[in-house]
Amino acid sequence: MSVLNGKKILLGISGGIAAYKTASLVRLFIKAGAHVQVVMTPASKDFVTPLTLSTLSKNPVHSTFYNNDEENEKWNNHVELALWADLMIIAPATANTLSKMVNGNCDNLLIATYLSAKCPVYFAPAMDLDMYKHPSTIASFEALQQFGNTIIPAESGELASGLSGEGRMAEPESIISFLEADLESRLPLKGKKILITAGPTYEAIDPVRFIGNHSSGKMGYDIAVSAANLGASVILVSGPTNCTVQSSLIEVIPVVSAEEMYKACHEYYADVDVAIAAAAVADYRPKIMASQKIKKAAEEFTIELEKTKDILASLGAIKKKQFLIGFALETENEIENAKLKIQKKNLDLIVLNSLQDIGAGFGKPTNKVTFIDKFFNIEPMDLKSKEAVADDILNKVIAFFYE
Ligand code: CTP
């Protein structure tokens, strides 16, 4: 999935021949799953029509401070537009627009919006080769980069003037690749490795029967997706579930029993920065697994159980640099029991589920959790989707690295 998926992109178009390429650019943004709004300078409308761009972006195109159309007379709020955006890109950025951006020369909606933007701003210059090399253009590039804006350099090739050289706006595909690479490098968990356990474990009674539980695995999978969206590489050790995930950043290690999960976790643990145990591991397993299917004979039948290894506690016992997060599912004395688990398992944070909360627990799309950290700070959260709970958990991870 592209890092642009779900991003709100504000595309500013200024008046150069390369403006015709913005139709393809908008299409590629939409294809990547982004939401797009377009703001145009008056001159750019000679090169590409607002109708084309509004059709492709599925949004009205903005170009003046107010709409003349009587039925729909409305001031175009440049501040609202700028604050809506997760990122702004000015493409093509002509020498004139670049100079106005540097000097705050705010005589059109595009510049007013640019000056109001708090998000990352990119600009893709397009002009003739001599204009591109002119000291005033170079000074604009330098000033804008000093403001924190990012240049998407022009490419070399045939120019509209008939001359050949540097100044052609980067092709839409190159702009997309540039933005994806740049946004990925800014992700807060880029370079971090996270081990996550998910789902139930099955403990075999005989070749066809097992002891298991109703865990769907959704919480652990949502945490994995949220971590990957923040740039982390994820090892997802998963018990048997119907959940699936598609991400180049998530490696799924399928396991069945608690013993297999234990081994997989210990294989990767030394190398990770964070471990999150969201699996519902069986606490007991049959002492002996029958090698053949057990036939029904006696009226009563007893299976002797033995404890499985506590994976989370074993990770806590050898913890070095890792930020270790566990879950606790409690039905009574929730806070006290969770605090004991923090100590017993040497955790940094526990995510407490209380079965007394409506909407929390196995097989539900929502969860209501309370965070308790190792200093026993308690933070009850609202009932949320499991995806939103996953984001909250990852915010705790980000806070660990940056606060
Ligand atoms: N856990 C684990 N290995 C086990 C059992 C539990 O890694 N064999 C982890 C779970 O993934 C969860 C945490 O430990 O993150 C808490 O599990 P929970 O079942 O609530 O607690 P237990 O320690 O098993 O204690 P109890 O069942 O008595 O509440």
Coordinates of C-alpha atoms and ligand atoms in Angstrom, one line a residue:
M1 CA 0.0 0.0 0.0
S2 CA 1.3 3.5 -0.9
V3 CA 2.2 5.8 1.9
L4 CA 0.0 8.3 0.1
N5 CA -3.1 6.2 0.9
G6 CA -5.5 8.3 2.9
K7 CA -3.3 11.4 2.7
K8 CA -5.0 14.8 2.0
I9 CA -3.0 16.4 -0.8
L10 CA -3.4 20.0 -1.8
L11 CA -2.0 20.5 -5.4
G12 CA -1.2 24.1 -6.3
I13 CA -0.8 24.6 -10.1
S14 CA 0.9 27.7 -11.5
G15 CA 0.9 28.9 -15.1
G16 CA 3.4 26.9 -17.2
I17 CA 3.0 24.5 -20.1
A18 CA 3.8 21.6 -17.7
A19 CA 0.4 22.2 -16.1
Y20 CA -1.0 19.8 -18.6
K21 CA 0.8 17.0 -16.8
T22 CA -1.1 17.7 -13.6
A23 CA -4.1 15.8 -15.0
S24 CA -2.0 12.6 -14.8
L25 CA -0.6 13.6 -11.5
V26 CA -4.0 13.9 -9.9
R27 CA -5.0 10.5 -11.4
L28 CA -1.9 8.9 -9.8
F29 CA -2.7 10.5 -6.4
I30 CA -6.2 9.2 -6.5
K31 CA -5.0 5.8 -7.6
A32 CA -2.6 5.7 -4.6
G33 CA -5.7 6.3 -2.4
A34 CA -5.1 10.0 -1.6
H35 CA -7.7 12.7 -1.3
V36 CA -6.9 15.6 -3.6
Q37 CA -7.9 19.3 -3.7
V38 CA -6.6 21.6 -6.4
V39 CA -5.8 25.3 -6.2
M40 CA -4.9 27.1 -9.4
T41 CA -3.4 30.4 -10.3
P42 CA -5.4 32.4 -12.9
A43 CA -2.7 31.9 -15.5
S44 CA -2.6 28.1 -15.1
K45 CA -6.2 27.8 -16.4
D46 CA -4.9 28.6 -19.9
F47 CA -2.9 25.3 -19.8
V48 CA -5.3 22.9 -18.2
T49 CA -9.0 23.3 -17.4
P50 CA -10.5 23.4 -13.9
L51 CA -13.2 21.0 -15.2
T52 CA -10.6 18.3 -16.0
L53 CA -9.0 18.7 -12.6
S54 CA -12.3 18.7 -10.6
T55 CA -13.5 15.7 -12.5
L56 CA -10.2 13.8 -11.8
S57 CA -9.9 15.0 -8.2
K58 CA -13.6 14.5 -7.5
N59 CA -13.6 17.9 -5.8
P60 CA -14.3 21.5 -6.8
V61 CA -11.2 23.4 -8.0
H62 CA -10.3 26.7 -6.3
S63 CA -8.7 29.6 -8.0
T64 CA -10.2 32.9 -6.8
F65 CA -10.7 34.4 -3.4
Y66 CA -14.5 34.2 -3.9
N67 CA -16.9 32.5 -6.3
N68 CA -18.7 34.8 -8.8
D69 CA -21.4 32.3 -9.5
E70 CA -24.5 33.9 -7.9
E71 CA -26.1 30.7 -6.7
N72 CA -23.0 29.6 -5.0
E73 CA -21.4 32.9 -3.9
K74 CA -18.8 32.0 -1.3
W75 CA -15.5 33.1 -0.1
N76 CA -12.8 30.5 -0.7
N77 CA -11.2 30.1 2.7
H78 CA -7.5 29.6 2.0
V79 CA -6.7 29.0 5.7
E80 CA -9.2 26.1 5.8
L81 CA -7.9 24.7 2.6
A82 CA -4.3 24.9 3.9
L83 CA -5.1 23.4 7.2
W84 CA -7.0 20.5 5.6
A85 CA -3.9 19.3 3.8
D86 CA -1.4 16.7 5.1
L87 CA 0.9 17.9 2.4
M88 CA 1.0 20.6 -0.3
I89 CA 2.7 20.3 -3.6
I90 CA 3.1 23.2 -6.1
A91 CA 3.5 21.7 -9.5
P92 CA 4.4 23.1 -11.9
A93 CA 6.1 25.9 -9.9
T94 CA 7.0 28.6 -12.3
A95 CA 9.8 31.2 -11.6
N96 CA 7.1 33.8 -10.9
T97 CA 5.3 31.6 -8.4
L98 CA 8.5 30.6 -6.7
S99 CA 9.5 34.2 -6.3
K100 CA 6.1 35.1 -4.9
M101 CA 6.4 32.2 -2.4
V102 CA 9.8 33.5 -1.3
N103 CA 8.5 37.1 -0.8
G104 CA 5.0 36.4 0.5
N105 CA 3.6 38.2 -2.5
C106 CA 0.1 37.2 -1.9
D107 CA -1.9 38.3 -5.0
N108 CA -3.6 35.0 -5.7
L109 CA -5.3 32.2 -3.8
L110 CA -2.4 29.7 -4.4
I111 CA 0.1 32.0 -2.6
A112 CA -2.4 32.8 0.2
T113 CA -2.9 29.1 0.7
Y114 CA 0.8 28.4 0.6
L115 CA 1.5 31.0 3.3
S116 CA -1.2 29.4 5.5
A117 CA 0.0 25.9 5.1
K118 CA 1.5 24.2 8.2
C119 CA 2.0 20.8 6.5
P120 CA 5.1 19.8 4.5
V121 CA 5.3 21.7 1.2
Y122 CA 7.0 20.4 -1.9
F123 CA 7.6 22.3 -5.2
A124 CA 8.3 20.9 -8.6
P125 CA 9.9 23.7 -10.7
A126 CA 9.3 23.9 -14.5
M127 CA 10.8 26.5 -16.7
D128 CA 13.2 27.0 -19.6
L129 CA 16.9 26.0 -19.1
D130 CA 18.3 29.5 -18.8
M131 CA 15.5 30.6 -16.4
Y132 CA 16.3 27.4 -14.3
K133 CA 19.9 28.4 -14.0
H134 CA 19.3 32.1 -13.4
P135 CA 20.8 33.3 -10.0
S136 CA 17.3 34.7 -9.0
T137 CA 15.8 31.2 -9.5
I138 CA 18.6 29.5 -7.6
A139 CA 18.1 32.1 -4.8
S140 CA 14.4 31.2 -4.7
F141 CA 15.2 27.5 -4.5
E142 CA 17.6 28.1 -1.6
A143 CA 15.2 30.4 0.2
L144 CA 12.3 28.0 0.0
Q145 CA 14.4 25.1 1.2
Q146 CA 15.5 27.3 4.1
F147 CA 11.8 27.8 4.9
G148 CA 11.6 24.0 5.2
N149 CA 10.0 23.3 1.7
T150 CA 11.3 20.5 -0.4
I151 CA 12.3 20.8 -4.0
I152 CA 11.5 18.0 -6.5
P153 CA 14.2 18.8 -9.0
A154 CA 13.3 19.4 -12.6
E155 CA 14.5 16.8 -15.2
S156 CA 16.6 17.3 -18.3
G157 CA 15.2 16.9 -21.8
E158 CA 13.4 18.6 -24.6
L159 CA 11.7 21.9 -23.4
A160 CA 8.6 23.7 -24.8
S161 CA 10.9 26.4 -26.3
G162 CA 12.5 23.7 -28.5
L163 CA 15.7 23.9 -26.5
S164 CA 17.0 21.0 -24.6
G165 CA 18.3 21.0 -21.1
E166 CA 17.4 21.1 -17.4
G167 CA 14.0 22.6 -16.5
R168 CA 11.3 20.1 -17.5
M169 CA 9.0 19.4 -14.6
A170 CA 9.6 16.0 -13.1
E171 CA 7.2 13.4 -14.7
P172 CA 4.1 12.6 -12.6
E173 CA 5.4 9.1 -11.9
S174 CA 8.7 10.5 -10.6
I175 CA 6.8 13.0 -8.4
I176 CA 4.9 10.2 -6.9
S177 CA 8.0 8.1 -6.3
F178 CA 9.8 11.1 -4.8
L179 CA 6.9 11.9 -2.4
E180 CA 6.6 8.3 -1.3
A181 CA 10.3 8.0 -0.6
D182 CA 10.4 11.3 1.2
L183 CA 7.3 10.6 3.3
E184 CA 8.5 7.1 4.2
S185 CA 11.8 8.6 5.4
R186 CA 9.9 10.9 7.7
L187 CA 7.8 8.2 9.4
P188 CA 8.4 8.2 13.1
L189 CA 9.1 4.4 13.4
K190 CA 11.2 4.2 10.3
G191 CA 14.1 1.8 11.1
K192 CA 12.5 0.3 14.2
K193 CA 11.7 -3.4 14.5
I194 CA 8.6 -4.6 16.3
L195 CA 7.7 -8.1 17.4
I196 CA 3.9 -8.7 17.8
T197 CA 2.1 -11.8 18.8
A198 CA -1.5 -12.3 17.7
G199 CA -4.4 -14.8 17.8
P200 CA -5.0 -17.9 19.8
T201 CA -2.8 -20.9 20.2
Y202 CA -4.1 -24.5 19.7
E203 CA -2.9 -27.2 22.0
A204 CA -3.3 -30.6 20.6
I205 CA -5.2 -33.3 22.4
D206 CA -4.8 -35.9 19.6
P207 CA -4.2 -35.5 15.8
V208 CA -7.8 -34.1 15.3
R209 CA -8.7 -32.2 18.5
F210 CA -7.2 -29.3 20.4
I211 CA -7.8 -26.8 23.2
G212 CA -8.1 -23.3 21.9
N213 CA -9.9 -20.0 22.5
H214 CA -12.1 -17.5 20.7
S215 CA -9.4 -14.9 19.9
S216 CA -9.9 -13.6 16.4
G217 CA -6.4 -12.2 16.1
K218 CA -7.8 -8.8 14.9
M219 CA -6.2 -6.7 17.7
G220 CA -2.7 -8.0 17.0
Y221 CA -3.1 -7.7 13.2
D222 CA -4.4 -4.1 13.6
I223 CA -1.4 -3.3 15.7
A224 CA 0.9 -4.7 13.0
V225 CA -0.8 -2.6 10.3
S226 CA -0.6 0.5 12.4
A227 CA 3.1 -0.1 13.2
A228 CA 3.9 -0.7 9.5
N229 CA 2.0 2.5 8.5
L230 CA 4.4 4.4 10.8
G231 CA 7.4 2.9 9.1
A232 CA 8.3 0.0 11.4
S233 CA 9.3 -3.4 10.2
V234 CA 7.1 -5.9 11.9
I235 CA 7.5 -9.6 12.8
L236 CA 4.0 -10.9 13.4
V237 CA 4.0 -14.2 15.2
S238 CA 0.4 -15.4 14.6
G239 CA -1.6 -18.3 16.0
P240 CA -4.3 -19.8 13.7
T241 CA -6.7 -17.0 12.6
N242 CA -8.7 -15.9 9.5
C243 CA -6.9 -12.5 9.5
T244 CA -4.7 -11.7 6.6
V245 CA -2.3 -8.8 6.0
Q246 CA -0.5 -7.5 2.9
S247 CA 2.5 -5.3 3.6
S248 CA 6.1 -5.5 2.5
L249 CA 6.9 -4.3 6.1
I250 CA 5.1 -7.2 7.9
E251 CA 6.5 -10.7 8.0
V252 CA 4.0 -13.2 9.3
I253 CA 5.4 -16.2 11.1
P254 CA 2.5 -18.7 11.4
V255 CA 2.5 -20.9 14.5
V256 CA 0.0 -23.2 16.1
S257 CA 0.9 -24.0 19.7
A258 CA 2.2 -21.9 22.6
E259 CA 5.5 -23.8 22.4
E260 CA 5.9 -22.8 18.7
M261 CA 5.0 -19.2 19.5
Y262 CA 7.6 -19.2 22.3
K263 CA 10.3 -20.4 20.0
A264 CA 9.5 -18.0 17.2
C265 CA 9.4 -15.0 19.6
H266 CA 12.8 -15.9 21.1
E267 CA 14.3 -16.3 17.6
Y268 CA 13.5 -12.6 16.8
Y269 CA 13.4 -10.9 20.2
A270 CA 17.1 -10.0 20.7
D271 CA 17.0 -7.9 17.5
V272 CA 13.8 -5.9 18.1
D273 CA 13.2 -2.5 19.7
V274 CA 9.6 -3.2 20.8
A275 CA 7.6 -6.3 21.6
I276 CA 3.8 -6.4 21.9
A277 CA 2.1 -9.5 23.2
A278 CA -1.5 -9.4 21.9
A279 CA -1.9 -13.2 21.6
A280 CA -4.3 -15.1 23.7
V281 CA -1.9 -17.9 24.5
A282 CA -3.2 -21.0 26.1
D283 CA -2.2 -21.2 29.7
Y284 CA -2.4 -25.0 29.8
R285 CA -1.9 -27.8 27.3
P286 CA -2.5 -31.6 27.5
K287 CA 0.4 -33.2 29.2
I288 CA 0.4 -36.0 26.6
M289 CA -0.8 -35.7 23.0
A290 CA -2.3 -39.0 21.9
S291 CA -0.6 -40.2 18.7
Q292 CA -3.9 -41.6 17.4
K293 CA -7.5 -40.2 17.5
I294 CA -8.9 -41.0 20.9
K295 CA -11.9 -43.3 20.6
K296 CA -15.0 -42.7 22.7
A297 CA -15.3 -45.5 25.2
A298 CA -15.5 -44.6 28.9
E299 CA -18.4 -42.5 30.3
E300 CA -16.0 -40.0 31.7
F301 CA -12.8 -38.8 30.3
T302 CA -10.1 -36.6 31.9
I303 CA -7.3 -34.8 30.2
E304 CA -4.3 -34.0 32.4
L305 CA -3.0 -30.5 31.7
E306 CA 0.3 -28.8 32.3
K307 CA 1.3 -25.2 32.2
T308 CA 2.6 -23.7 29.0
K309 CA 5.6 -21.3 29.1
D310 CA 4.6 -17.7 29.7
I311 CA 6.0 -16.1 26.6
L312 CA 5.7 -12.5 27.8
A313 CA 7.2 -13.2 31.2
S314 CA 10.2 -15.0 29.5
L315 CA 10.7 -11.9 27.2
G316 CA 10.5 -9.6 30.3
A317 CA 13.1 -11.7 32.1
I318 CA 15.8 -11.2 29.4
K319 CA 14.7 -7.6 28.4
K320 CA 17.5 -5.3 27.4
K321 CA 16.6 -2.3 25.2
Q322 CA 13.1 -3.5 24.3
F323 CA 10.0 -1.6 25.1
L324 CA 7.7 -4.4 26.2
I325 CA 3.9 -4.2 26.1
G326 CA 1.5 -6.9 27.4
F327 CA -2.2 -7.3 27.5
A328 CA -4.3 -8.3 30.5
L329 CA -7.8 -9.6 30.3
E330 CA -9.4 -9.4 33.7
T331 CA -12.8 -9.9 35.1
E332 CA -12.3 -8.6 38.7
N333 CA -9.8 -6.4 40.6
E334 CA -8.7 -5.3 37.2
I335 CA -6.2 -2.5 38.0
E336 CA -4.6 -4.4 40.9
N337 CA -4.2 -7.6 38.9
A338 CA -2.8 -5.6 35.9
K339 CA -0.2 -3.9 38.2
L340 CA 0.9 -7.2 39.5
K341 CA 1.3 -8.5 35.9
I342 CA 3.5 -5.4 35.1
Q343 CA 5.8 -6.4 37.9
K344 CA 5.7 -10.1 37.4
K345 CA 6.4 -9.9 33.7
N346 CA 8.8 -6.9 33.8
L347 CA 6.6 -4.8 31.4
D348 CA 6.9 -1.2 30.4
L349 CA 3.2 -0.9 29.6
I350 CA 0.1 -3.0 30.0
V351 CA -3.1 -2.7 27.9
L352 CA -5.9 -3.7 30.2
N353 CA -9.2 -5.1 28.9
S354 CA -12.0 -5.5 31.3
L355 CA -14.7 -8.0 30.3
Q356 CA -17.0 -5.8 32.4
D357 CA -16.9 -3.2 29.7
I358 CA -19.5 -3.5 27.0
G359 CA -18.0 -3.7 23.5
A360 CA -14.6 -5.0 24.7
G361 CA -13.1 -8.4 24.2
F362 CA -12.9 -11.4 21.9
G363 CA -14.5 -11.3 18.5
K364 CA -15.7 -7.7 18.7
P365 CA -14.7 -5.0 16.3
T366 CA -14.3 -2.5 19.2
N367 CA -12.3 -2.5 22.4
K368 CA -12.1 -0.4 25.5
V369 CA -8.8 -0.4 27.2
T370 CA -6.9 1.2 30.1
F371 CA -3.2 1.9 29.8
I372 CA -1.1 1.3 32.9
D373 CA 2.7 2.1 32.6
K374 CA 5.5 0.7 34.8
F375 CA 5.2 3.8 37.1
F376 CA 1.5 2.8 37.5
N377 CA 0.2 5.8 35.7
I378 CA -3.4 4.9 34.7
E379 CA -5.0 6.1 31.5
P380 CA -8.5 4.9 30.8
M381 CA -9.4 5.2 27.1
D382 CA -12.9 5.5 25.4
L383 CA -14.6 2.6 23.6
K384 CA -13.0 2.6 20.1
S385 CA -12.6 0.5 17.0
K386 CA -9.7 -1.9 17.3
E387 CA -7.9 0.0 14.6
A388 CA -8.1 3.2 16.7
V389 CA -6.9 1.3 19.8
A390 CA -4.0 0.0 17.8
D391 CA -3.1 3.6 16.8
D392 CA -3.2 4.6 20.5
I393 CA -0.8 1.8 21.4
L394 CA 1.6 2.9 18.7
N395 CA 1.4 6.4 20.0
K396 CA 2.7 5.1 23.3
V397 CA 5.6 3.5 21.4
I398 CA 6.3 6.8 19.6
A399 CA 6.3 8.6 23.0
F400 CA 8.8 6.1 24.3
F401 CA 11.3 6.9 21.6
Y402 CA 10.7 10.7 21.3
E403 CA 9.7 12.0 24.8
Ligands
CTP1 N1 0.9 -14.4 27.7 C1 2.0 -15.0 27.1 N2 2.2 -16.4 27.3 C2 1.3 -17.1 28.0 C3 0.2 -16.5 28.6 C4 0.0 -15.1 28.4 O1 2.8 -14.4 26.4 N3 1.6 -18.4 28.2 C5 0.7 -13.0 27.5 C6 -0.5 -12.5 26.7 O2 -0.2 -12.4 25.3 C7 -0.8 -11.2 27.3 C8 -0.4 -11.3 28.7 O3 0.5 -12.4 28.7 O4 -0.1 -10.2 26.7 C9 -1.4 -11.5 29.8 O5 -2.2 -12.7 29.6 P1 -3.3 -13.1 30.6 O6 -4.0 -14.3 30.1 O7 -4.2 -12.0 30.9 O8 -2.6 -13.3 31.9 P2 -1.9 -14.5 32.5 O9 -0.5 -14.1 32.8 O10 -2.0 -15.7 31.7 O11 -2.6 -14.7 33.9 P3 -4.1 -15.1 34.3 O12 -4.6 -15.9 33.1 O13 -4.0 -15.8 35.5 O14 -4.8 -13.8 34.4

